[in-house]
Coordinates of C-alpha atoms and ligand atoms in Angstrom, one line a residue:
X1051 CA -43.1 -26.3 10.4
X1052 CA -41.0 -25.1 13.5
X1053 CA -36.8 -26.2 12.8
X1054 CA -36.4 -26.6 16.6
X1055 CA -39.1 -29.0 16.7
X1056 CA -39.3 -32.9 16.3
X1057 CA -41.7 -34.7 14.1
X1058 CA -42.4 -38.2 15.0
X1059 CA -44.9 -40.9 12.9
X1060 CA -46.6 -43.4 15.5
X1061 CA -46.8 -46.1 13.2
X1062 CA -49.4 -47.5 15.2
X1063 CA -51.6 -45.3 14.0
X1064 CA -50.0 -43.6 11.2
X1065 CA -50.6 -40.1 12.9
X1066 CA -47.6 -37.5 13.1
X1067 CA -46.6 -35.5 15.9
X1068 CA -44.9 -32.1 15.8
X1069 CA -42.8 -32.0 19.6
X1070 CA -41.3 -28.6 20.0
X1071 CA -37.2 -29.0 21.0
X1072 CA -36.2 -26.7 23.9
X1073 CA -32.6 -26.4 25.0
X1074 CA -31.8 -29.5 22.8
X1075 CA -34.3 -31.6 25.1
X1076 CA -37.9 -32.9 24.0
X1077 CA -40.2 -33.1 27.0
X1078 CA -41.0 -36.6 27.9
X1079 CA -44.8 -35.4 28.7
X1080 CA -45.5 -34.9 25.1
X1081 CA -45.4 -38.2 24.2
X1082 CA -48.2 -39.4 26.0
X1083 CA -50.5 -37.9 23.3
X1084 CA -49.4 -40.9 21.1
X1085 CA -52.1 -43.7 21.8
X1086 CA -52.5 -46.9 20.3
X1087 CA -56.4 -46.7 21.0
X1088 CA -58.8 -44.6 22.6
X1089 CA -58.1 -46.8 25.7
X1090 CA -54.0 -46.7 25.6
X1091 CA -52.4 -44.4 28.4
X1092 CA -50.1 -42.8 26.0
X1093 CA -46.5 -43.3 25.0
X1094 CA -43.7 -43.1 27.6
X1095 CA -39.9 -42.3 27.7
X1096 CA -38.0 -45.6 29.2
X1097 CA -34.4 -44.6 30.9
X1098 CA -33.5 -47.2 33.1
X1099 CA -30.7 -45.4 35.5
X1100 CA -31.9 -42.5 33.6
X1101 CA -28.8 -42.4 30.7
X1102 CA -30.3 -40.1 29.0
X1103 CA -33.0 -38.1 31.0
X1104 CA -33.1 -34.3 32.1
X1105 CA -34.7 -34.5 35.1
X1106 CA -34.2 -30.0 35.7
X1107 CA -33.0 -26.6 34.9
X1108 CA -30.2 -25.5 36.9
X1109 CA -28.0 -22.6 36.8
X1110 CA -25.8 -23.9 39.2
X1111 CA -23.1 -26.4 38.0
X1112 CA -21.7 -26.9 34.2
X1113 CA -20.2 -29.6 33.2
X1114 CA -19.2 -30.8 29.5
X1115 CA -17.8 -34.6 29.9
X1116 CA -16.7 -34.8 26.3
X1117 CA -14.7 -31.8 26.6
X1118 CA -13.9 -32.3 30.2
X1119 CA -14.9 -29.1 31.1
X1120 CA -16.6 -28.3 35.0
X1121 CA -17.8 -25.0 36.4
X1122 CA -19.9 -23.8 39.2
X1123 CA -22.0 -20.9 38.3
X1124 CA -20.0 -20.3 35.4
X1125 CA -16.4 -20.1 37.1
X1126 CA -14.0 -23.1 36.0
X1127 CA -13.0 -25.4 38.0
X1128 CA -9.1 -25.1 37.6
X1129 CA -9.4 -21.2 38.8
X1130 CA -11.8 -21.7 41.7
X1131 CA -9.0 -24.5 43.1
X1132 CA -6.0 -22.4 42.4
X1133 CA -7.6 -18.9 43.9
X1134 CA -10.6 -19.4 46.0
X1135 CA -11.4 -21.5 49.0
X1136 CA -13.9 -24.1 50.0
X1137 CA -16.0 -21.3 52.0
X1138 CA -16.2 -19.1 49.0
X1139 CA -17.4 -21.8 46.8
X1140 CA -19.7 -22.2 49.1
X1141 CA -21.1 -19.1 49.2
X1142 CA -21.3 -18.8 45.2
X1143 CA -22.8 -22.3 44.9
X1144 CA -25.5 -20.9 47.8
X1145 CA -25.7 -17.4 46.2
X1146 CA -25.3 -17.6 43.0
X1147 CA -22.7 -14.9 42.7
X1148 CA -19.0 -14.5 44.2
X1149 CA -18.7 -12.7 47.5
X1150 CA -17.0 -9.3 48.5
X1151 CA -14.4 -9.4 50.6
X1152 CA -17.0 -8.3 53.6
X1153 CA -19.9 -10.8 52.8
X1154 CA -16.7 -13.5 52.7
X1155 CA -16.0 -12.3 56.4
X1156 CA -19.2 -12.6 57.7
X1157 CA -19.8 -15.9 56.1
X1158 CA -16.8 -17.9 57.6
X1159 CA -17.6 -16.3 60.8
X1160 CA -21.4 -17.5 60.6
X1161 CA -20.0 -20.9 59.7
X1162 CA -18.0 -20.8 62.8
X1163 CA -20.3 -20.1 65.0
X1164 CA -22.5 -22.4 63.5
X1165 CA -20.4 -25.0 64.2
X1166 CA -21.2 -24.8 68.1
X1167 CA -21.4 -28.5 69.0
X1168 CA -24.5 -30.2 69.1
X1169 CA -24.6 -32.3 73.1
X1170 CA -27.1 -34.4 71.9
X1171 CA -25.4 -35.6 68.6
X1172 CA -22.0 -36.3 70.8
X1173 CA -24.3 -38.8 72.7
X1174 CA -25.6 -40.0 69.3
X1175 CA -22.9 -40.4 67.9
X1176 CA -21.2 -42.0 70.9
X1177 CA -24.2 -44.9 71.3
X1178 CA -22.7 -46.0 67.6
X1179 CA -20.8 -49.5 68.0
X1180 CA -16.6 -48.3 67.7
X1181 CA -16.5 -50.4 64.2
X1182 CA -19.6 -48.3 62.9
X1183 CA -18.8 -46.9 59.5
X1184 CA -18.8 -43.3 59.8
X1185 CA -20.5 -42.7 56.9
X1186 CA -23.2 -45.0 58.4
X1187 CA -22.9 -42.4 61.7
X1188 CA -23.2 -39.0 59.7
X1189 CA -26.0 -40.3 57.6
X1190 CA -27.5 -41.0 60.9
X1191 CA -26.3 -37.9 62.6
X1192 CA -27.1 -35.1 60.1
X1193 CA -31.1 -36.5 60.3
X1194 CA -30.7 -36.3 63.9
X1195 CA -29.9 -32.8 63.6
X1196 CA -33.0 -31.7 61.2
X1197 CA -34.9 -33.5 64.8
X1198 CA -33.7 -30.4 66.7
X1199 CA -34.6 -28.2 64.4
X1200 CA -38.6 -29.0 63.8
X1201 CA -39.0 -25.4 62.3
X1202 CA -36.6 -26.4 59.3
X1203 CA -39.8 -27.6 57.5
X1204 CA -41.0 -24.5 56.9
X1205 CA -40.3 -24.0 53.6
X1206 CA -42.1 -20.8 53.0
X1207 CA -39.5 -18.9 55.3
X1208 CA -36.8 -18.6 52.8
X1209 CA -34.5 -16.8 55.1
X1210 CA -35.1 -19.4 58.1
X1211 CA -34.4 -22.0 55.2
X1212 CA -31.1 -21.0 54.2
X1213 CA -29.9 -20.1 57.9
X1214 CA -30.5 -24.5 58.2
X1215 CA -28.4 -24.8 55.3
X1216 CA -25.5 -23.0 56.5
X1217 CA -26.0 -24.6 59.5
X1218 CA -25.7 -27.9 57.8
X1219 CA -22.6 -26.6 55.8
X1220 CA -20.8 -26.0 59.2
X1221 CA -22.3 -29.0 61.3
X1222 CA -21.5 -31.5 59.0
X1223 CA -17.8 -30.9 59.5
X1224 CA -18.2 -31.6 63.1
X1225 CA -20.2 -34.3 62.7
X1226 CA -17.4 -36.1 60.3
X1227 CA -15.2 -35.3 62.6
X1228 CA -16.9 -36.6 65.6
X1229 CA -17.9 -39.8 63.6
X1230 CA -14.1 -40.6 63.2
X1231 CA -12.9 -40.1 67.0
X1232 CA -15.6 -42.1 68.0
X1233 CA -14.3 -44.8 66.4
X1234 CA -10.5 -44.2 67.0
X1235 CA -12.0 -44.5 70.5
X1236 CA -10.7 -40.5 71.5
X1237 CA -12.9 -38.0 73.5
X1238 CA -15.7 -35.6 70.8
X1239 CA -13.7 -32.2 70.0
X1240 CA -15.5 -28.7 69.5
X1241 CA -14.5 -26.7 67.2
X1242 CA -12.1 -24.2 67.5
X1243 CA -12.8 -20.4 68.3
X1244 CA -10.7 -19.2 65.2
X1245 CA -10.2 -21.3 62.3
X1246 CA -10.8 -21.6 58.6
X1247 CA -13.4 -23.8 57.6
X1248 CA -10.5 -26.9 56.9
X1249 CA -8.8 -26.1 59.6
X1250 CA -11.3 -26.2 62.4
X1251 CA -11.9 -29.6 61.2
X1252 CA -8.5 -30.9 61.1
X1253 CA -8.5 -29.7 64.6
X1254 CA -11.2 -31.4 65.4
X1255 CA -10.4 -34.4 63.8
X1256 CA -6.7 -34.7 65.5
X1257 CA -6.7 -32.3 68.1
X1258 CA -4.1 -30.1 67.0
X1259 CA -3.6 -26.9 64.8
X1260 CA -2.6 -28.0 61.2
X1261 CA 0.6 -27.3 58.8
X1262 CA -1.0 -24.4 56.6
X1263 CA 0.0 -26.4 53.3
X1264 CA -2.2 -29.4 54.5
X1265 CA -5.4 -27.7 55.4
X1266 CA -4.5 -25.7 52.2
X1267 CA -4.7 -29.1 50.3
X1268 CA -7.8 -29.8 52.0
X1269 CA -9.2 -27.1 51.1
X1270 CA -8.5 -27.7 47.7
X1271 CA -10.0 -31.1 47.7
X1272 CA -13.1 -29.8 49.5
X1273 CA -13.2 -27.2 46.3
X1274 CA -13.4 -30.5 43.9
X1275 CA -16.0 -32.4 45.6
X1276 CA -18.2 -29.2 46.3
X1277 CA -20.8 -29.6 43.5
X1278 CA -21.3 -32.3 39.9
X1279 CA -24.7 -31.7 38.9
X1280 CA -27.3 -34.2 38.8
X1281 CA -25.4 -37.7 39.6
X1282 CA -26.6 -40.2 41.9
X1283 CA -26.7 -38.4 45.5
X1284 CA -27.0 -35.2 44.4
X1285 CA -30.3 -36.4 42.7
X1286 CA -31.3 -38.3 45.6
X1287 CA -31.3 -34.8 47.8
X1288 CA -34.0 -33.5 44.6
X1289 CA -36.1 -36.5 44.6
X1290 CA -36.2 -36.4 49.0
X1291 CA -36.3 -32.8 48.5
X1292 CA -39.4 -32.8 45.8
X1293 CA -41.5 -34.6 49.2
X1294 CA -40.7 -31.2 51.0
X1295 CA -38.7 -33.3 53.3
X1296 CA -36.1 -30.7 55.0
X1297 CA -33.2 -30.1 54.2
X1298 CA -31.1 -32.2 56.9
X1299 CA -33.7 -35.8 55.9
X1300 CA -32.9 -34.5 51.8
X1301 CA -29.0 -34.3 52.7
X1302 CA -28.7 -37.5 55.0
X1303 CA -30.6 -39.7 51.8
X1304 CA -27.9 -37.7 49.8
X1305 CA -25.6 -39.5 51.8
X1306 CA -26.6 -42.8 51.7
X1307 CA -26.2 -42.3 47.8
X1308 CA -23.0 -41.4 48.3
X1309 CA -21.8 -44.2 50.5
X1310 CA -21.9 -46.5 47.7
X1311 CA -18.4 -48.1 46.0
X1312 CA -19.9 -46.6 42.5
X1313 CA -20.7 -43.2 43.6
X1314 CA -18.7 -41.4 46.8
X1315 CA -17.3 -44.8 48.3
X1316 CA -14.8 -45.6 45.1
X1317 CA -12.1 -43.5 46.8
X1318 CA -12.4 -46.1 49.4
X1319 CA -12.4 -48.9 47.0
X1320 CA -9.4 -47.2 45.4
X1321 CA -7.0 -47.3 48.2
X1322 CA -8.1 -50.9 48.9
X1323 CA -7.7 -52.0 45.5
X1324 CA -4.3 -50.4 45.3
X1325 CA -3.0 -51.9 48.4
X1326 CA -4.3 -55.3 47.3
X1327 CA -2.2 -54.9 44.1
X1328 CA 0.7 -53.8 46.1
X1329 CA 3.1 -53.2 43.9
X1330 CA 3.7 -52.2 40.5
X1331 CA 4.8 -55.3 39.1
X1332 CA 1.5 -56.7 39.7
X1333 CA -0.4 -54.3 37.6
X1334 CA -0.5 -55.6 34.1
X1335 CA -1.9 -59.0 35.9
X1336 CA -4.2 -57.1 37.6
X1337 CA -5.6 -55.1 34.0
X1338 CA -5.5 -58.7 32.7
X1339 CA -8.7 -59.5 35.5
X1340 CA -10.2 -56.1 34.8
X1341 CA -10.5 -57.1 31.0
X1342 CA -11.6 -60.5 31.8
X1343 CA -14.5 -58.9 34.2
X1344 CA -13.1 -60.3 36.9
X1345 CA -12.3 -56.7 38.6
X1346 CA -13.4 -53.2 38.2
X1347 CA -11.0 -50.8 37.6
X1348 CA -11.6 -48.4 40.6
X1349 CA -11.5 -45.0 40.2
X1350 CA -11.5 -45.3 36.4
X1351 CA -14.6 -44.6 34.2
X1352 CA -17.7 -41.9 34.7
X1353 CA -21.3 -41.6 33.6
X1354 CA -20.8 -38.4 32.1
X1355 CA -17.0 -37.7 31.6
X1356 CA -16.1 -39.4 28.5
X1357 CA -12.9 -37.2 28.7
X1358 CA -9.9 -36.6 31.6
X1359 CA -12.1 -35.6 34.6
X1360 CA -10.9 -32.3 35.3
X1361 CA -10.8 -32.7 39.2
X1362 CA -8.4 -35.7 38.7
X1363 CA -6.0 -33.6 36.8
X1364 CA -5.8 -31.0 40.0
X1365 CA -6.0 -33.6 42.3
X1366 CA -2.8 -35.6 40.8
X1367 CA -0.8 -32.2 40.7
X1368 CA -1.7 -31.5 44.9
X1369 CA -0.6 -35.4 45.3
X1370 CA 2.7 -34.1 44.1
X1371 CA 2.7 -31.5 46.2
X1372 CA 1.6 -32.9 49.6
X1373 CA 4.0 -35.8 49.2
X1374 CA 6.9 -33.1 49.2
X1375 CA 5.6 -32.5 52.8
X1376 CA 4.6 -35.8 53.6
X1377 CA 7.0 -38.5 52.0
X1378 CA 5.6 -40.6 48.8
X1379 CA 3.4 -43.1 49.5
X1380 CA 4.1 -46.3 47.5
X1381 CA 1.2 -46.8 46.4
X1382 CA 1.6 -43.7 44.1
X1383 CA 3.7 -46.0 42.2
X1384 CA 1.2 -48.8 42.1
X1385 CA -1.6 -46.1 40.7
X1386 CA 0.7 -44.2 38.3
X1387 CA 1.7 -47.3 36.9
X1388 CA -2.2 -48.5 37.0
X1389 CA -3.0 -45.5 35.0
X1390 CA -0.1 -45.8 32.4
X1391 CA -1.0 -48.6 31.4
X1392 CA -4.8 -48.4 31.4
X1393 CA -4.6 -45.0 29.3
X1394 CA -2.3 -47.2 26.4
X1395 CA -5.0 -50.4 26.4
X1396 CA -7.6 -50.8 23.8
X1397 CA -10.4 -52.0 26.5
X1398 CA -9.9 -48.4 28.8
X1399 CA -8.9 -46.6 25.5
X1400 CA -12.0 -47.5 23.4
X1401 CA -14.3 -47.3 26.2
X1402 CA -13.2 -43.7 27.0
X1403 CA -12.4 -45.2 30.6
X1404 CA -10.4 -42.4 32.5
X1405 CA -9.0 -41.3 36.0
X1406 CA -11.9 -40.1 37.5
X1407 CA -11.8 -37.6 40.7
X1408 CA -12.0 -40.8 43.4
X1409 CA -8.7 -42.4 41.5
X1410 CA -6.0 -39.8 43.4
X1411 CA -8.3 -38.8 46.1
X1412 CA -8.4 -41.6 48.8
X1413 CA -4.0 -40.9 48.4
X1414 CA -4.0 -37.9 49.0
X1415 CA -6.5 -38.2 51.7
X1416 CA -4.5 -40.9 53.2
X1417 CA -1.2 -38.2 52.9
X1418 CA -3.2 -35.7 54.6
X1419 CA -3.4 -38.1 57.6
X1420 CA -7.0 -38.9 56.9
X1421 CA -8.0 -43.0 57.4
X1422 CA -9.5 -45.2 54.5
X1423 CA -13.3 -45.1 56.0
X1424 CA -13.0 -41.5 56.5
X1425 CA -13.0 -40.6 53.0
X1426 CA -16.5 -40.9 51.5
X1427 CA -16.9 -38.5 54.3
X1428 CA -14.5 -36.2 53.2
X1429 CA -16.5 -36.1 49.9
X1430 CA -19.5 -35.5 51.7
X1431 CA -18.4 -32.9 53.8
X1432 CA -17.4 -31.1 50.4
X1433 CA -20.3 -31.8 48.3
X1434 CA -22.7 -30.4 51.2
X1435 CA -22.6 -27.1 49.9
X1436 CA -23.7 -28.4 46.1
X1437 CA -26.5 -30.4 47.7
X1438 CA -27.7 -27.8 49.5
X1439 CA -27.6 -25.4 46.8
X1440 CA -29.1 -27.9 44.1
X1441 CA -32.0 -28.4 47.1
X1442 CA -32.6 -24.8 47.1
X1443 CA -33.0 -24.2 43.8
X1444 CA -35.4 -27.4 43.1
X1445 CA -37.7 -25.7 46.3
X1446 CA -37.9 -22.3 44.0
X1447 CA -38.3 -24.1 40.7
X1448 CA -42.1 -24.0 39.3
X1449 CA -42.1 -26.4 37.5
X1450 CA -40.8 -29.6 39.8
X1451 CA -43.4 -31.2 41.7
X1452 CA -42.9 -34.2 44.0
X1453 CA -40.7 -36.7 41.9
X1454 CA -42.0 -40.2 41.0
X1455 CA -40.9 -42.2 38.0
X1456 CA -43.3 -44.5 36.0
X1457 CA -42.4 -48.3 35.8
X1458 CA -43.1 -50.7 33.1
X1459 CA -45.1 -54.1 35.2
X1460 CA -44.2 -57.4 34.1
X1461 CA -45.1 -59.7 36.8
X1462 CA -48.4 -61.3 37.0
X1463 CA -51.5 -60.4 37.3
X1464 CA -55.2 -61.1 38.3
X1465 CA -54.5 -64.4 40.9
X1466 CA -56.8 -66.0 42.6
X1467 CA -55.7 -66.0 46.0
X1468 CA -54.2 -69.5 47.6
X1469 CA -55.0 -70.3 51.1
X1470 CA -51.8 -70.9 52.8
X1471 CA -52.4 -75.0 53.7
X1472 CA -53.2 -75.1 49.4
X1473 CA -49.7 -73.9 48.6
Ligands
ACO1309 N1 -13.4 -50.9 35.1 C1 -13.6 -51.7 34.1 N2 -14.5 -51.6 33.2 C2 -15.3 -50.5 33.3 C3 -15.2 -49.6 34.3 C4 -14.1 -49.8 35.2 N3 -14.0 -48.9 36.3 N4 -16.1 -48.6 34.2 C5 -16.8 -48.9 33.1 N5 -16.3 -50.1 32.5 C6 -16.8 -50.7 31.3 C7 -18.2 -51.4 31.5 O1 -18.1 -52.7 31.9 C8 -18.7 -51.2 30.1 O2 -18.2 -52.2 29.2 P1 -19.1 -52.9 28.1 O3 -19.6 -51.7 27.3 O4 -18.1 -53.7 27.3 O5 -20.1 -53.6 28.8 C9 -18.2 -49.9 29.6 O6 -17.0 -49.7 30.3 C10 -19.2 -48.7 29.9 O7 -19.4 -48.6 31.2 P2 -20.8 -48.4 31.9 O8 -21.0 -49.4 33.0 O9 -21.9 -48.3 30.9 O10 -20.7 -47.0 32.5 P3 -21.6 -46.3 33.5 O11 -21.8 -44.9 33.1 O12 -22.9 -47.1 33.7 O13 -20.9 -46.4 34.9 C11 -19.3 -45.9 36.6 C12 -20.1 -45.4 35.4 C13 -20.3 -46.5 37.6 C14 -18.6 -44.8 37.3 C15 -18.3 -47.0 36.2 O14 -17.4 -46.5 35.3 C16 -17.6 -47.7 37.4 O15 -18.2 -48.6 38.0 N6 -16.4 -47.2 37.7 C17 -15.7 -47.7 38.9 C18 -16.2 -47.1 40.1 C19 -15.8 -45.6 40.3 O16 -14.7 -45.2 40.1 N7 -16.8 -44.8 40.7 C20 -16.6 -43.4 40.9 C21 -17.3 -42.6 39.9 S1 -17.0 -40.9 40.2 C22 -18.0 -40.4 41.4 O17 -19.1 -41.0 41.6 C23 -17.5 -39.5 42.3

């Protein structure tokens, strides 16, 4: 008998199965084999919220959350923030391989240009009501774009595919940044001729050229957000994706994922939950209604890191730094405190509840000058590239076919139907 191989008695039946173990995984398919009778459809896996199912290969993103460990193609997290920038992660999350210093050039020039403002998504994006969320507006806005762009369903044109994607990369940034002055009621910027990538849209966003150590911080939280593997929205893009929807209708769905206070939208809920609290000395009553169930801690806990997310540790050291420039917000205080506390308590301690990478975010957004509803946003602008690049590997992988979960059917069955004066 194989060692990397599981043996499994259907006691049904009394027969034994041999399932071969690959990469530590059983494959769900080979269970099906196991039938109660002739008749049975076979055994199947049940993963509500899918705890504990690998739904792909992917060479693309790493991450260990017991040992609080994330890389993209291999490169740790930690080294990427301190010495790349958000372009260059871009291009190794796309590529698959770091660039030289003359495919870096042409790449932030490409982005550049492809940020060339789109008329027709200024009037979009204008029709929105001024209290529109702008998440709402670039979900909206980035499956506008894939409208002008009809050829962007042909996948078989890999090189026509990726020239969308970039496009994407670089559009997106204006779009988030159009989004916002729409609703601070200010006149649609383009971007600027010569920019970085965090730059141009800081320029966009407020209409003037930024201090270097802010768009530098940007950068850096752009870095963090770029790419996590299979979570919520970036498995929403696969599953879109799987329908050979393009890329813009796989990344706008990605979106809508996002928006949501448990995924992308708990830096929001952070800030708000922090300013509720308002100062420190209302903490420990406020940890008293997260044990009772009353609250959530925000920003605290993570499906997978059962450890200090390691994008919350970088984050909390460029806090420190951008409130050197910017003056401490006081909240700091509220969520340091938060934290203290939290990491000493039995209910955080014994659930293995940590900062995750929304709990310093949405501050250091806000430092950077950046509004509450702006920074779900942020994180999609950053994870664009990552869905992109987990897109375009699902559209080369063999063995994924168009996705579409089994259920288990417990309502009823076989009525008789009532006329409508009988009910
Ligand atoms: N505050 C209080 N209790 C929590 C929290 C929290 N933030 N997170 C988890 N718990 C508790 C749960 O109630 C549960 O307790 P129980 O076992 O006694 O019932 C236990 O910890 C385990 O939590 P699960 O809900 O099983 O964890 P899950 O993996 O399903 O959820 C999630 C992860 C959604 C991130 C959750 O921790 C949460 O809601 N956190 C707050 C929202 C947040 O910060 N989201 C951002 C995540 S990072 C990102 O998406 C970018």
């Amino acid at each position: 008998m194989a060692t990397d191989s599981l043996t499994v008695t259907d006691n049904r039946t009394g027969e034994t199965f041999e399932l071969p173990i690959t990469n530590g995984t059983v494959k769900a398919i080979d269970f099906r084999q196991m039938k109660a009778n002739e008749s049975d459809f076979g055994l199947m896996a049940y993963d509500p919220a899918f705890t504990n199912t690998v739904s792909c290969s992917s060479s693309v993103t790493h991450l260990d959350g017991d040992a609080g460990v994330l890389q993209y193609r291999g490169y740790p997290i930690e080294q990427l923030a301190e010495k790349s920038t958000f372009t260059e992660v871009s291009y190794l999350l796309i590529y698959g391989k770091l660039p030289t210093q003359s495919e870096l050039d042409s790449w932030n020039s490409q982005l550049l240009e492809l940020m060339a403002g789109e008329e027709v998504l200024k009037t979009i994006t204008s029709d929105f009501p001024e209290n529109a969320h702008p998440m709402g507006i670039v979900q909206a806005t980035v499956a506008a774009l894939g409208t002008l762009y009809p050829d962007s369903k042909d996948f078989d044109d890999d090189a026509a595919s990726l020239e969308y994607a970039k496009r994407l990369i670089a559009q997106i940034a204006v779009l988030g940044s159009w989004a916002y002055r729409h609703g601070a009621g200010q006149p649609l910027l383009d971007a600027p001729k010569n920019a970085s990538y965090p730059g141009a849209f800081l320029q966009m966003m407020f209409g003037e050229e930024p201090d270097p150590r802010i768009e530098r911080a940007l950068d850096i939280l752009l870095i963090l957000h770029a790419d996590h593997e299979q979570n919520c929205s970036t498995s929403t893009v696969r599953v879109v994706g799987s329908s050979d929807a393009d890329v813009h209708a796989s990344v706008s769905s990605g979106i809508g994922a996002l928006y949501g206070p448990l995924h992308g939208g708990a830096n929001e809920a952070v800030l708000q939950m922090l300013a509720r609290i308002e100062t420190k000395d209302n903490v420990p009553a406020f940890i008293e209604r997260v044990k009772d169930r009353d609250e959530l801690l925000m920003g605290f806990g993570h499906r997978v890191y059962k450890n200090f997310d390691p994008r919350a540790t970088i984050i909390k050291e460029a806090v420190d730094e951008v409130f050197q420039i910017t003056g401490v917000n006081p909240l700091l205080e509220v969520a340091q405190e938060l934290e203290k506390i939290a990491l000493e308590d039995e209910f955080f301690v014994g659930r293995k509840l940590y900062p995750n990478v929304d709990f310093y975010s949405g501050l250091l957004y806000e430092a950077l000058g950046i509004p509450t509803e702006m920074f779900t946003v942020m994180f999609a602008i950053g994870r664009t590239p990552g869905w992109v690049a987990q897109w375009w590997e699902m559209k080369h992988d063999k063995e994924q076919k168009i996705a579409r979960p089994r259920q288990v059917y417990t309502g009823d069955m076989d009525l008789d139907y009532v006329d409508i004066g009988n009910r």
